[in-house]
C-alpha positions as a printed Julia matrix, in Angstrom:
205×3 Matrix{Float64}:
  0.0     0.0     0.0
  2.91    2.09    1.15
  4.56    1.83   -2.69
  1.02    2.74   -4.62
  0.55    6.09   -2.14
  3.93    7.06   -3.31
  3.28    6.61   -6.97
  0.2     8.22   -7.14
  1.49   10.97   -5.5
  4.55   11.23   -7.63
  2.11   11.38  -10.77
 -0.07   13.93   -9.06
  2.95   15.95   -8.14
  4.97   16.07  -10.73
  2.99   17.52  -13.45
  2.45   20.58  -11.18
  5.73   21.18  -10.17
  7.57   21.19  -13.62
  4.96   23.82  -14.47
  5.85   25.92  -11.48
  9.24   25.64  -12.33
  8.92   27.04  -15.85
  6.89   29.78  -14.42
  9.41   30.6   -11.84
 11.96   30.42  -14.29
  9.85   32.29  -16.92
  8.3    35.44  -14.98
 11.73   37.42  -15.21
 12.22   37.31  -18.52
  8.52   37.74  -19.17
  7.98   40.89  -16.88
 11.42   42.34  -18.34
  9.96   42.17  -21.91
  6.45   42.99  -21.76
  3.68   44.3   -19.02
  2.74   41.97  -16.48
 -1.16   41.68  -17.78
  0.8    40.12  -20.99
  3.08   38.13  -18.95
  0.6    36.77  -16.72
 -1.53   35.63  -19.66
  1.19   33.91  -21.36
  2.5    31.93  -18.04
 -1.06   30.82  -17.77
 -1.57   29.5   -21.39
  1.92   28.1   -21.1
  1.36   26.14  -17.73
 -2.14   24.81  -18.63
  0.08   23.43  -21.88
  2.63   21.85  -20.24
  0.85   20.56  -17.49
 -1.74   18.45  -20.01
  2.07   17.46  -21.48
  3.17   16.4   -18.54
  0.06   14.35  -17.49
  0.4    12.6   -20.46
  3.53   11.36  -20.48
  3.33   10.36  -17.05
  0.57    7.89  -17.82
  2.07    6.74  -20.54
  5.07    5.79  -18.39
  2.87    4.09  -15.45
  1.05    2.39  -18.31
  4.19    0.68  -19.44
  5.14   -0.13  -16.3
  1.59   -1.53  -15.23
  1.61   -3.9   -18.24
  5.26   -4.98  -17.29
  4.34   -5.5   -13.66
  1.13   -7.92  -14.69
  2.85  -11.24  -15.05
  5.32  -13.23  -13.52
  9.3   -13.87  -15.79
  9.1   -17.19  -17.75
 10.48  -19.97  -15.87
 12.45  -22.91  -17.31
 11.76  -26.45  -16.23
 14.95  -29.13  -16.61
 12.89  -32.07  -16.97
 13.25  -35.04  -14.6
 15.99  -32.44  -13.06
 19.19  -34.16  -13.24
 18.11  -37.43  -14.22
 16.93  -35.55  -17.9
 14.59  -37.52  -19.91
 14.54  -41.26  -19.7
 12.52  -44.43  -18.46
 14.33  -43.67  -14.66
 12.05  -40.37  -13.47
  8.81  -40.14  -11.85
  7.17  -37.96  -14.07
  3.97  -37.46  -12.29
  5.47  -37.35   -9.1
  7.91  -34.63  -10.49
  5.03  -32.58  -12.27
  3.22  -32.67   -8.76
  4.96  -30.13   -7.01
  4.97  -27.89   -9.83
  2.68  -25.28  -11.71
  2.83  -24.91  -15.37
  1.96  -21.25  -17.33
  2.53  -19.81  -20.23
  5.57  -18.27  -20.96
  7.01  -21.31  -19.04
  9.85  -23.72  -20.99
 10.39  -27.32  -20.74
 14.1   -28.26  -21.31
 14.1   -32.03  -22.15
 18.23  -33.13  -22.22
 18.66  -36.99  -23.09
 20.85  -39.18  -24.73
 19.8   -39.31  -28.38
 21.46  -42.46  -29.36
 18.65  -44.16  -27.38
 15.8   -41.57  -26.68
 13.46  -39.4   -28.74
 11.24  -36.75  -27.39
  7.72  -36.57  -29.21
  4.52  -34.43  -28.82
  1.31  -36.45  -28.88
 -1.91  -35.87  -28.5
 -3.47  -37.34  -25.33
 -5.2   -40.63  -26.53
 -1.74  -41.56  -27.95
 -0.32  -40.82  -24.64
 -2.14  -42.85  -22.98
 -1.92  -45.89  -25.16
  1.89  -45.35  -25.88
  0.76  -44.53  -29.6
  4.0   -43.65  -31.63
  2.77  -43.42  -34.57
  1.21  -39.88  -35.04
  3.09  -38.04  -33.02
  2.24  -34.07  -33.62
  5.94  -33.41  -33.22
  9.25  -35.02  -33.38
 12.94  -34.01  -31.31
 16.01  -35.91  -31.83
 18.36  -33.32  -30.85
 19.22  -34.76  -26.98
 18.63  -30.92  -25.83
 15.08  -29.63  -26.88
 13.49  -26.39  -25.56
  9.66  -26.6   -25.65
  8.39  -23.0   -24.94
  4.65  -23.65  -23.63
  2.93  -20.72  -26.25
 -0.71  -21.18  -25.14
 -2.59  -22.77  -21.92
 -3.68  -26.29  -21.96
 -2.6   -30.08  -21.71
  0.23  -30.85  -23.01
  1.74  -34.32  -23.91
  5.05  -36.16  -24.29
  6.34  -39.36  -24.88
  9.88  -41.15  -25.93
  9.03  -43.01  -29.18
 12.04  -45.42  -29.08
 12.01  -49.48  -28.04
 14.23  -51.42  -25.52
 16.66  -53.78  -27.81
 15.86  -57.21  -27.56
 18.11  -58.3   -24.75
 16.31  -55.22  -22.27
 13.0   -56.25  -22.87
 14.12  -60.19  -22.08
 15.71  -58.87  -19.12
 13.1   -56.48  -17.65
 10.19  -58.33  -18.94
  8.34  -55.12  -19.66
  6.48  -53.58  -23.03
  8.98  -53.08  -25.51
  8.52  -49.41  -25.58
 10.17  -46.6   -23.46
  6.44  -44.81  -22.99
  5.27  -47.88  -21.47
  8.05  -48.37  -19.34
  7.47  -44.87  -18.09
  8.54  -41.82  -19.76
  5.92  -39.97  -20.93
  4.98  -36.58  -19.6
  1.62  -34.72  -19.23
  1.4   -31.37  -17.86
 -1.19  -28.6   -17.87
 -0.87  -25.2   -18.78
 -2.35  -21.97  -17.27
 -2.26  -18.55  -18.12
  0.68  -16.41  -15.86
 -0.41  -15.25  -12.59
 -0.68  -11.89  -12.04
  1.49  -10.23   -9.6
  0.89   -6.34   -9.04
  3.57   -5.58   -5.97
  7.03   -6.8    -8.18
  7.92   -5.65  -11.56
 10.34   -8.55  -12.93
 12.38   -8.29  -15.97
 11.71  -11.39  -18.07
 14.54  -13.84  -18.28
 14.41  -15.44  -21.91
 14.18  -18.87  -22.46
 16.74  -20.86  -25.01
 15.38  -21.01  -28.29
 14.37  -24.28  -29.89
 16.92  -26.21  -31.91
């Protein structure tokens, strides 16, 4: 409450003081050059001007720094942390502690030479469904900025070789075994008592 006072007075005041400066400033001149009726006329005209100027550009200003002030910096999620993406993580369990908005990236780091990273839709995620994957990363570090709220889904499209899935005795696919991921997206929350600068996000590969 303490930090709104202040600005509102600081919008209220300033306007009126630069235009008592420029008539304090002004009157000499003025009353050296012409009659004081004249000069009182033209410090009026002159005041009224510049403090309509000065109103506007202070709102102007608080507007910009209103809008910057609305929403939270993107964050960027390292997901699964330092185990990265692969059939070891807890997905849900590592979603659960966390809140998702836009803004918001999703750094997915695996080995490639045995892991894929694909966007599904969510009846393929939930039967493990490879084969129409919306999107495909094979780059072992993919940045997934989340543009818009929603659910969102992922899942590693690759198999275990032969001798895993003898050993483990589990589906032959990595999404079955575990790594998928489904998160849902919200829209920022607003925050009116911090302004943050926004920290950018890497850029997809």
């Amino acid at each position: 409450m303490r930090r709104v006072a202040t600005i509102s007075f600081i919008h209220i005041f300033s306007p009126i003081s630069v235009s008592l400066i420029f008539v304090i400033s002004c009157t000499p001149l003025c009353l050296v050059l012409t009659n004081s009726r004249v000069c009182f006329v033209m410090a009026l005209r002159n005041t009224i001007l510049i403090f309509c100027v000065a109103t506007a550009f202070l709102s102007t200003c608080s507007g910009a720094t209103a809008s910057g002030a609305v929403y939270r910096a993107g964050v960027v999620y390292h997901v699964g942390d330092s185990s990265g993406w692969s059939i070891f993580p807890d997905y849900n369990n590592w979603t659960s502690t966390k809140n998702f908005h836009v803004g918001d990236t999703l750094l997915f780091t695996y080995d490639k030479m045995f892991h894929n990273l694909m966007q599904v839709h969510g009846k393929d995620y939930q039967s493990c469904n490879t084969k129409s994957p919306m999107v495909v990363y094979d780059t072992g570090s993919d940045a997934i900025n989340l543009k818009k709220p929603g659910d969102y889904y992922f899942i590693c499209g690759r198999n275990f070789e032969p001798e895993w899935y003898a050993m483990t005795l589990k589906e032959p696919g990595h999404c079955q075994a575990g790594q998928k991921l489904h998160i849902k997206v919200t829209l920022p929350i607003p925050n009116h008592h911090m302004v943050a600068s926004p920290i950018p996000a890497p850029a997809p590969k």
